[in-house]
PDB file of C-alpha atoms in Angstrom:
ATOM      1  CA  MET A   1       0.000   0.000   0.000  1.00 61.00           C
ATOM      2  CA  GLN A   2       1.426   3.320  -1.030  1.00 69.00           C
ATOM      3  CA  VAL A   3       1.261   6.556   0.908  1.00 63.00           C
ATOM      4  CA  SER A   4      -1.094   8.077  -1.663  1.00 67.00           C
ATOM      5  CA  ASP A   5      -3.520   5.147  -1.211  1.00 67.00           C
ATOM      6  CA  ARG A   6      -3.557   5.671   2.550  1.00 64.00           C
ATOM      7  CA  PHE A   7      -4.193   9.384   2.116  1.00 66.00           C
ATOM      8  CA  ASN A   8      -7.028   8.654  -0.318  1.00 77.00           C
ATOM      9  CA  ILE A   9      -8.652   6.164   2.074  1.00 77.00           C
ATOM     10  CA  ASN A  10      -8.390   8.608   4.993  1.00 77.00           C
ATOM     11  CA  SER A  11      -9.838  11.456   2.950  1.00 81.00           C
ATOM     12  CA  GLN A  12     -12.742   9.238   1.860  1.00 79.00           C
ATOM     13  CA  LEU A  13     -13.375   8.265   5.482  1.00 73.00           C
ATOM     14  CA  GLU A  14     -13.335  11.907   6.607  1.00 77.00           C
ATOM     15  CA  HIS A  15     -15.771  12.797   3.815  1.00 77.00           C
ATOM     16  CA  LEU A  16     -18.093   9.967   4.859  1.00 74.00           C
ATOM     17  CA  GLN A  17     -17.967  11.042   8.507  1.00 72.00           C
ATOM     18  CA  ALA A  18     -18.687  14.665   7.608  1.00 75.00           C
ATOM     19  CA  LYS A  19     -21.597  13.660   5.383  1.00 76.00           C
ATOM     20  CA  HIS A  20     -23.198  11.161   7.778  1.00 71.00           C
ATOM     21  CA  VAL A  21     -23.156  12.191  11.423  1.00 67.00           C
ATOM     22  CA  GLY A  22     -23.915   8.703  12.755  1.00 64.00           C
ATOM     23  CA  THR A  23     -20.772   7.114  11.299  1.00 66.00           C
ATOM     24  CA  GLY A  24     -18.740   8.501  14.178  1.00 67.00           C
ATOM     25  CA  HIS A  25     -15.104   9.457  14.467  1.00 68.00           C
ATOM     26  CA  SER A  26     -12.254   8.879  16.869  1.00 69.00           C
ATOM     27  CA  ASP A  27     -13.535  11.462  19.383  1.00 76.00           C
ATOM     28  CA  VAL A  28     -17.029   9.979  19.799  1.00 79.00           C
ATOM     29  CA  ASN A  29     -17.536   8.607  23.282  1.00 84.00           C
ATOM     30  CA  ARG A  30     -19.683   5.613  24.171  1.00 87.00           C
ATOM     31  CA  PHE A  31     -22.730   7.679  25.133  1.00 88.00           C
ATOM     32  CA  GLU A  32     -22.760   9.703  21.885  1.00 87.00           C
ATOM     33  CA  TRP A  33     -22.374   6.516  19.863  1.00 86.00           C
ATOM     34  CA  ALA A  34     -25.315   4.888  21.685  1.00 89.00           C
ATOM     35  CA  VAL A  35     -27.474   7.999  21.154  1.00 90.00           C
ATOM     36  CA  ASN A  36     -26.720   7.949  17.414  1.00 88.00           C
ATOM     37  CA  ILE A  37     -27.635   4.257  17.175  1.00 89.00           C
ATOM     38  CA  GLN A  38     -30.894   4.705  19.116  1.00 93.00           C
ATOM     39  CA  ARG A  39     -31.981   7.775  17.145  1.00 92.00           C
ATOM     40  CA  ASP A  40     -31.182   6.065  13.877  1.00 91.00           C
ATOM     41  CA  SER A  41     -33.258   3.059  14.934  1.00 94.00           C
ATOM     42  CA  TYR A  42     -36.248   5.176  15.988  1.00 95.00           C
ATOM     43  CA  ALA A  43     -36.078   7.196  12.763  1.00 94.00           C
ATOM     44  CA  SER A  44     -36.072   3.951  10.787  1.00 95.00           C
ATOM     45  CA  TYR A  45     -39.080   2.637  12.707  1.00 96.00           C
ATOM     46  CA  VAL A  46     -41.036   5.837  12.034  1.00 96.00           C
ATOM     47  CA  GLY A  47     -39.991   5.955   8.387  1.00 96.00           C
ATOM     48  CA  HIS A  48     -40.887   2.365   7.522  1.00 97.00           C
ATOM     49  CA  TYR A  49     -44.640   1.904   7.828  1.00 97.00           C
ATOM     50  CA  PRO A  50     -44.664  -1.924   8.080  1.00 97.00           C
ATOM     51  CA  MET A  51     -42.222  -1.812  10.982  1.00 97.00           C
ATOM     52  CA  LEU A  52     -44.278   0.895  12.672  1.00 96.00           C
ATOM     53  CA  ALA A  53     -47.425  -1.200  12.204  1.00 97.00           C
ATOM     54  CA  TYR A  54     -45.638  -4.221  13.674  1.00 97.00           C
ATOM     55  CA  PHE A  55     -44.704  -2.275  16.824  1.00 97.00           C
ATOM     56  CA  ALA A  56     -48.236  -0.861  17.059  1.00 97.00           C
ATOM     57  CA  ILE A  57     -49.770  -4.342  16.959  1.00 97.00           C
ATOM     58  CA  ALA A  58     -47.214  -5.768  19.387  1.00 97.00           C
ATOM     59  CA  GLU A  59     -47.863  -3.007  21.937  1.00 96.00           C
ATOM     60  CA  ASN A  60     -51.624  -2.806  21.247  1.00 97.00           C
ATOM     61  CA  GLU A  61     -51.417   0.911  20.412  1.00 97.00           C
ATOM     62  CA  SER A  62     -52.504   2.923  17.399  1.00 97.00           C
ATOM     63  CA  ILE A  63     -49.953   3.623  14.707  1.00 97.00           C
ATOM     64  CA  GLY A  64     -50.154   7.357  15.381  1.00 96.00           C
ATOM     65  CA  ARG A  65     -49.508   6.805  19.094  1.00 97.00           C
ATOM     66  CA  GLU A  66     -46.481   4.603  18.317  1.00 97.00           C
ATOM     67  CA  ARG A  67     -45.122   7.233  15.931  1.00 97.00           C
ATOM     68  CA  TYR A  68     -45.553   9.874  18.646  1.00 97.00           C
ATOM     69  CA  ASN A  69     -43.855   7.644  21.257  1.00 96.00           C
ATOM     70  CA  PHE A  70     -40.876   6.996  18.980  1.00 96.00           C
ATOM     71  CA  MET A  71     -40.537  10.705  18.220  1.00 95.00           C
ATOM     72  CA  GLN A  72     -40.570  11.459  21.966  1.00 95.00           C
ATOM     73  CA  LYS A  73     -37.949   8.771  22.610  1.00 94.00           C
ATOM     74  CA  MET A  74     -35.688  10.377  20.007  1.00 93.00           C
ATOM     75  CA  LEU A  75     -35.233  13.427  22.265  1.00 92.00           C
ATOM     76  CA  LEU A  76     -33.304  11.585  24.998  1.00 90.00           C
ATOM     77  CA  PRO A  77     -32.955   7.995  23.809  1.00 89.00           C
ATOM     78  CA  CYS A  78     -30.324   7.003  26.380  1.00 88.00           C
ATOM     79  CA  GLY A  79     -31.268   9.333  29.207  1.00 87.00           C
ATOM     80  CA  LEU A  80     -29.332  12.355  30.349  1.00 87.00           C
ATOM     81  CA  PRO A  81     -25.693  12.578  29.270  1.00 85.00           C
ATOM     82  CA  PRO A  82     -23.104  11.603  31.860  1.00 86.00           C
ATOM     83  CA  GLU A  83     -21.243  14.295  33.755  1.00 85.00           C
ATOM     84  CA  LYS A  84     -18.060  15.376  32.003  1.00 79.00           C
ATOM     85  CA  GLU A  85     -14.864  14.920  33.926  1.00 74.00           C
ATOM     86  CA  ASP A  86     -12.468  17.855  34.116  1.00 64.00           C
ATOM     87  CA  ASP A  87      -8.948  16.584  33.525  1.00 57.00           C
TER      88      ASP A  87
END
């Protein structure tokens, strides 16, 4: 592998990370990563009607209520963020 290939791969990775927030980077902590995964999952559930209908039937709720619940869960999907440590 040549140096130019490595540079090209790194630049492609940086472009991907800038374009898609959920792909993460080296500075993403565990909490931020979990929040991205949860929000992505909830957005997928809301966006795909058959999946939303499945959850609505499983929880015996209306589809509109399930959509509302998922949207509310997207606000704080993993609870409050942990306290930051001052180093």
